[in-house]
Protein backbone atom coordinates (compact mmCIF):
# COMPACT_ATOMS: atom_id res chain seq x y z
CA MET A 1 0.00 0.00 0.00
CA ASP A 2 2.83 2.40 0.78
CA THR A 3 4.26 1.81 -2.70
CA GLU A 4 0.90 2.78 -4.21
CA ILE A 5 0.80 5.94 -2.09
CA ALA A 6 4.37 6.85 -3.06
CA ALA A 7 3.59 6.33 -6.75
CA LEU A 8 0.41 8.41 -6.54
CA ALA A 9 2.24 11.19 -4.66
CA ALA A 10 5.03 11.20 -7.26
CA SER A 11 2.52 11.29 -10.11
CA GLY A 12 0.65 14.14 -8.44
CA ALA A 13 3.84 16.14 -7.89
CA THR A 14 5.01 15.58 -11.47
CA THR A 15 1.66 16.70 -12.85
CA LEU A 16 1.64 19.68 -10.50
CA MET A 17 5.08 20.77 -11.75
CA GLY A 18 3.87 20.67 -15.34
CA LEU A 19 0.71 22.59 -14.49
CA MET A 20 2.64 25.27 -12.62
CA VAL A 21 4.19 26.42 -15.89
CA SER A 22 1.11 26.00 -18.07
CA ASP A 23 -1.97 28.04 -18.90
CA CYS A 24 -3.97 25.67 -16.66
CA TRP A 25 -2.29 26.95 -13.50
CA THR A 26 -5.27 28.80 -11.99
CA SER A 27 -7.60 25.81 -12.03
CA ALA A 28 -4.79 23.48 -10.91
CA ARG A 29 -3.91 25.84 -8.05
CA ASP A 30 -7.51 25.96 -6.87
CA GLY A 31 -7.90 22.19 -7.16
CA PHE A 32 -4.74 21.40 -5.20
CA GLY A 33 -5.72 24.05 -2.64
CA ARG A 34 -9.06 22.30 -2.11
CA LEU A 35 -7.32 18.92 -1.91
CA PHE A 36 -5.08 20.05 0.91
CA ASP A 37 -7.94 21.76 2.76
CA ARG A 38 -10.73 19.24 2.19
CA ASP A 39 -12.02 19.45 5.74
CA GLY A 40 -12.32 23.24 5.49
CA ARG A 41 -11.34 23.62 9.14
CA THR A 42 -9.53 26.88 8.75
CA GLU A 43 -9.43 29.53 6.10
CA ASN A 44 -5.88 30.24 7.24
CA ARG A 45 -4.74 26.74 6.30
CA ALA A 46 -6.25 27.02 2.83
CA GLU A 47 -4.63 30.40 2.31
CA ASN A 48 -1.28 29.04 3.51
CA THR A 49 -1.53 26.21 0.98
CA LEU A 50 -2.31 28.62 -1.86
CA THR A 51 0.57 30.86 -0.81
CA ALA A 52 2.91 27.84 -0.72
CA LEU A 53 1.75 26.79 -4.20
CA ASP A 54 2.34 30.30 -5.56
CA THR A 55 5.78 30.44 -3.94
CA ALA A 56 6.68 27.06 -5.44
CA ARG A 57 5.48 28.18 -8.87
CA ASN A 58 7.54 31.39 -8.70
CA SER A 59 10.62 29.38 -7.68
CA LEU A 60 10.02 26.95 -10.51
CA LEU A 61 9.67 29.74 -13.07
CA ARG A 62 12.87 31.44 -11.85
CA GLY A 63 14.66 28.08 -11.96
CA ARG A 64 13.56 27.58 -15.56
CA GLU A 65 14.77 31.06 -16.52
CA THR A 66 18.21 30.37 -15.04
CA GLN A 67 18.17 26.73 -16.20
CA ASP A 68 18.72 25.58 -12.61
CA GLU A 69 17.46 21.98 -12.56
CA SER A 70 18.06 21.71 -8.81
CA VAL A 71 15.14 24.09 -8.24
CA THR A 72 12.81 21.83 -10.23
CA HIS A 73 13.96 18.80 -8.25
CA ALA A 74 13.56 20.63 -4.91
CA VAL A 75 10.05 21.88 -5.72
CA ALA A 76 8.99 18.45 -6.98
CA ALA A 77 10.40 16.76 -3.85
CA GLU A 78 8.62 19.22 -1.56
CA TRP A 79 5.21 18.63 -3.15
CA ARG A 80 5.77 14.89 -3.49
CA ASP A 81 6.46 14.78 0.27
CA ARG A 82 3.42 16.95 1.05
CA LEU A 83 1.19 14.74 -1.06
CA HIS A 84 2.65 11.57 0.44
CA THR A 85 2.00 12.85 3.96
CA LEU A 86 -1.58 13.83 3.05
CA LEU A 87 -2.32 10.49 1.37
CA ARG A 88 -0.98 8.49 4.32
CA ALA A 89 -2.93 10.55 6.84
CA ASP A 90 -6.23 10.51 4.94
CA PRO A 91 -7.00 7.53 2.70
CA SER A 92 -10.00 9.34 1.20
CA ALA A 93 -7.58 11.88 -0.29
CA ARG A 94 -6.30 9.20 -2.68
CA ALA A 95 -9.53 9.06 -4.66
CA GLU A 96 -9.77 12.84 -4.60
CA LEU A 97 -6.21 13.24 -5.94
CA ARG A 98 -6.88 10.70 -8.70
CA SER A 99 -10.06 12.57 -9.61
CA LEU A 100 -8.23 15.90 -9.59
CA LEU A 101 -5.46 14.55 -11.83
CA ASP A 102 -8.04 13.09 -14.23
CA SER A 103 -9.98 16.37 -14.37
CA LEU A 104 -6.87 18.43 -15.03
CA GLY A 105 -5.51 16.02 -17.62
CA GLU A 106 -1.97 16.11 -18.91
CA PRO A 107 -0.38 19.54 -18.86
CA PRO A 108 0.23 20.79 -22.37
CA ARG A 109 3.82 20.19 -23.42
CA ASN A 110 3.83 23.07 -25.88
CA GLN A 111 1.29 25.75 -26.37
CA ALA A 112 0.47 26.43 -30.00
CA SER A 113 3.84 26.14 -31.68
CA PRO A 114 4.60 28.96 -34.07
CA ALA A 115 5.84 28.12 -37.55
CA VAL A 116 9.60 28.31 -37.85
CA HIS A 117 11.31 29.50 -40.99
CA ASN A 118 15.11 29.30 -41.06
CA VAL A 119 17.18 30.98 -43.77
CA ILE A 120 20.89 30.46 -44.27
CA SER A 121 22.61 33.13 -46.31
CA GLY A 122 26.10 34.46 -46.90
CA GLY A 123 29.01 32.19 -47.55
CA VAL A 124 28.99 28.69 -48.92
CA GLN A 125 27.62 25.68 -47.08
CA HIS A 126 29.09 22.36 -48.10
CA GLY A 127 26.68 19.70 -47.00
CA GLN A 128 23.52 19.64 -44.95
CA VAL A 129 22.68 22.22 -42.31
CA ILE A 130 20.08 21.40 -39.68
CA GLN A 131 18.65 23.98 -37.31
CA THR A 132 16.15 22.67 -34.80
CA GLY A 133 14.97 22.65 -31.25
CA ARG A 134 12.29 20.00 -31.68
CA ILE A 135 10.90 18.45 -34.84
CA ASP A 136 7.30 17.18 -34.95
CA GLY A 137 6.06 15.92 -38.27
CA SER A 138 7.78 16.24 -41.59
CA VAL A 139 10.63 18.53 -42.56
CA LEU A 140 10.61 20.33 -45.90
CA SER A 141 13.85 21.57 -47.38
CA THR A 142 13.82 23.87 -50.37
CA PRO A 143 17.13 24.94 -51.90
CA HIS A 144 17.32 28.66 -52.54
CA ASN A 145 19.36 29.72 -55.56
CA ASP A 146 20.20 33.42 -55.87
């Protein structure tokens, strides 16, 4: 059972990290806030959770800007641990987390990708030149003769 909880917590944290940097952040933030404050005992606790989520998101965004992978790992570990603790303490939270993850779906990997048009000019290129970040689909190469 503990392995199942650990796997669910890791999945939840991974999804949360992806959602933090997506356009779905507001609904994800609200959903995770409700998950952590299901009993509604204190408004303070819910607000603290939302503040912690916002702080984690800001750290994650700064880490991405500076390409500091350690920030991503630290944020993911923090929320994996928080989820693990919650799931162990309250078994009913497991179904709620699964439902939340299903409702949010996979975070989008790329928002609408703009068309890329590369031009090589000046000088002589002997052989193929490939410029890419990520290639999805087919690649069309048209020689340009001046």
